Amino acid sequence: MQYNFDWKLVLSGEYLQWIIDGVVVTCQISALSLVLAMAIGTLIAVMRLSAVRPLVWFSAGFTEFFRNTPLLVQIFFWYFGSDAVLPAAVNQWLYKQNFEFAAGVIALAVYTAAFIAEEIRSGIFSIPRTQLEASRACGLTFLQAMRYVVLPQAFRIIVPPLISQALNLFKNSSLCMTIGVMELTYMARQIESYTFHGFEAFTVSTLIYLTISLLVSFSITQYNKYFLRTIKY
C-alpha cells in the first residue's frame, strides 16, 4: 500500500484556514488559562504562607490534589461535572457561551495554578525574610508587604520557571480536543478525517507547536543571560 503525500492539500485553501483557526483558538485558550492560573496560583501561594491554619490546609490540599491527578481527568470532571460544583446561574451563563471552551479554560487554569503556586512559593522563600520583617515594622500588613515588597521581587526571580509552566500549558491545551474544543490538534484530526492525509496534517501541527515552544525556550535563555544574572542581594 503506497501513501501519496499531498502537502499542498493541507497548506492551501479551506484546510489551511482550519489550521489557522486552530492556532488562534489554541492561543486564546492558553492565554486566558494562563491569566487565571497566575491569579489563582498567587492567591494559593500567599494563603500557604499565611498564619491562618484553615487557609494553609486548604491551599496545601488544593496544590497536592490538582498536581497529583491527571489533567485529562480534570478536563472531563469540569466538562461533565460542572453542574455539581458550580452555581446554577454560572452554569447557565456558560451554556449560553462556548461551554466546551470554558470547561477547558477552567481545567487548564486550575491544574496549572497548582504548579505556579509552588513556583511562587519558592520565589518568596528566596527573598530574605528580613525584608518581610522590615515591611511589617514599617506598618504594612502581611498582605501589603507581600504585594508591594516581596512578590515583585519573587516574580522577577521566577520568570524562567513561570515561562516553562506557560509552555506546558500551551502544549496541554491539546487535550481540550477531547471535549470538542476546536484547537490546533482538533483541526488536524478533522483534516485527517476529511482527507485521509493525517501525516501531513499532524506534521504541520507538530511543527507549529515546536516553533512556538522553541521561541519560548529562546526567550527563557535570553532572560537568563541578560536579566536574571543582574539580581543581587
mmCIF file of N, CA and C in Angstrom, residues 3-7 9-10 187-206:
data_model
loop_
_atom_site.group_PDB
_atom_site.id
_atom_site.type_symbol
_atom_site.label_atom_id
_atom_site.label_comp_id
_atom_site.label_asym_id
_atom_site.label_seq_id
_atom_site.Cartn_x
_atom_site.Cartn_y
_atom_site.Cartn_z
ATOM 1 N N TYR A 3 1.534 5.320 0.056
ATOM 2 C CA TYR A 3 0.941 6.570 0.557
ATOM 3 C C TYR A 3 1.393 7.716 -0.332
ATOM 4 N N ASN A 4 0.447 8.497 -0.818
ATOM 5 C CA ASN A 4 0.750 9.635 -1.686
ATOM 6 C C ASN A 4 0.714 10.932 -0.869
ATOM 7 N N PHE A 5 1.870 11.533 -0.707
ATOM 8 C CA PHE A 5 1.950 12.775 0.054
ATOM 9 C C PHE A 5 1.356 13.925 -0.751
ATOM 10 N N ASP A 6 0.595 14.772 -0.067
ATOM 11 C CA ASP A 6 -0.012 15.932 -0.717
ATOM 12 C C ASP A 6 0.018 17.097 0.275
ATOM 13 N N TRP A 7 1.166 17.767 0.335
ATOM 14 C CA TRP A 7 1.324 18.878 1.279
ATOM 15 C C TRP A 7 0.492 20.080 0.872
ATOM 16 N N LEU A 9 -2.432 20.124 -0.222
ATOM 17 C CA LEU A 9 -3.798 19.965 0.261
ATOM 18 C C LEU A 9 -3.987 20.581 1.637
ATOM 19 N N VAL A 10 -2.984 20.412 2.508
ATOM 20 C CA VAL A 10 -3.066 20.911 3.879
ATOM 21 C C VAL A 10 -2.684 22.383 3.967
ATOM 22 N N MET A 187 -8.311 20.409 14.891
ATOM 23 C CA MET A 187 -8.390 20.727 13.472
ATOM 24 C C MET A 187 -7.547 19.760 12.637
ATOM 25 N N ALA A 188 -6.383 19.378 13.161
ATOM 26 C CA ALA A 188 -5.553 18.405 12.444
ATOM 27 C C ALA A 188 -6.278 17.068 12.307
ATOM 28 N N ARG A 189 -6.962 16.669 13.352
ATOM 29 C CA ARG A 189 -7.718 15.414 13.290
ATOM 30 C C ARG A 189 -8.882 15.529 12.316
ATOM 31 N N GLN A 190 -9.519 16.703 12.286
ATOM 32 C CA GLN A 190 -10.608 16.902 11.338
ATOM 33 C C GLN A 190 -10.117 16.808 9.897
ATOM 34 N N ILE A 191 -8.954 17.404 9.624
ATOM 35 C CA ILE A 191 -8.389 17.330 8.278
ATOM 36 C C ILE A 191 -8.093 15.878 7.913
ATOM 37 N N GLU A 192 -7.565 15.126 8.876
ATOM 38 C CA GLU A 192 -7.287 13.701 8.622
ATOM 39 C C GLU A 192 -8.575 12.944 8.322
ATOM 40 N N SER A 193 -9.657 13.277 9.024
ATOM 41 C CA SER A 193 -10.928 12.587 8.811
ATOM 42 C C SER A 193 -11.510 12.886 7.438
ATOM 43 N N TYR A 194 -11.319 14.126 6.958
ATOM 44 C CA TYR A 194 -11.887 14.521 5.676
ATOM 45 C C TYR A 194 -11.026 14.094 4.485
ATOM 46 N N THR A 195 -9.721 14.080 4.668
ATOM 47 C CA THR A 195 -8.821 13.879 3.526
ATOM 48 C C THR A 195 -8.015 12.582 3.585
ATOM 49 N N PHE A 196 -7.957 11.955 4.750
ATOM 50 C CA PHE A 196 -7.120 10.773 4.973
ATOM 51 C C PHE A 196 -5.631 11.077 4.780
ATOM 52 N N HIS A 197 -5.270 12.348 4.943
ATOM 53 C CA HIS A 197 -3.871 12.760 4.893
ATOM 54 C C HIS A 197 -3.457 13.222 6.294
ATOM 55 N N GLY A 198 -3.531 12.310 7.226
ATOM 56 C CA GLY A 198 -3.215 12.634 8.616
ATOM 57 C C GLY A 198 -1.749 12.950 8.835
ATOM 58 N N PHE A 199 -0.862 12.320 8.057
ATOM 59 C CA PHE A 199 0.566 12.574 8.243
ATOM 60 C C PHE A 199 0.882 14.038 8.002
ATOM 61 N N GLU A 200 0.368 14.594 6.913
ATOM 62 C CA GLU A 200 0.634 15.991 6.596
ATOM 63 C C GLU A 200 0.008 16.924 7.628
ATOM 64 N N ALA A 201 -1.245 16.624 8.012
ATOM 65 C CA ALA A 201 -1.946 17.495 8.961
ATOM 66 C C ALA A 201 -1.251 17.535 10.311
ATOM 67 N N PHE A 202 -0.885 16.360 10.817
ATOM 68 C CA PHE A 202 -0.260 16.330 12.134
ATOM 69 C C PHE A 202 1.204 16.760 12.085
ATOM 70 N N THR A 203 1.847 16.631 10.943
ATOM 71 C CA THR A 203 3.203 17.163 10.811
ATOM 72 C C THR A 203 3.186 18.681 10.890
ATOM 73 N N VAL A 204 2.243 19.297 10.196
ATOM 74 C CA VAL A 204 2.135 20.755 10.230
ATOM 75 C C VAL A 204 1.817 21.230 11.644
ATOM 76 N N SER A 205 0.868 20.573 12.315
ATOM 77 C CA SER A 205 0.523 20.985 13.675
ATOM 78 C C SER A 205 1.692 20.776 14.631
ATOM 79 N N THR A 206 2.447 19.693 14.434
ATOM 80 C CA THR A 206 3.623 19.446 15.272
ATOM 81 C C THR A 206 4.671 20.532 15.088
#
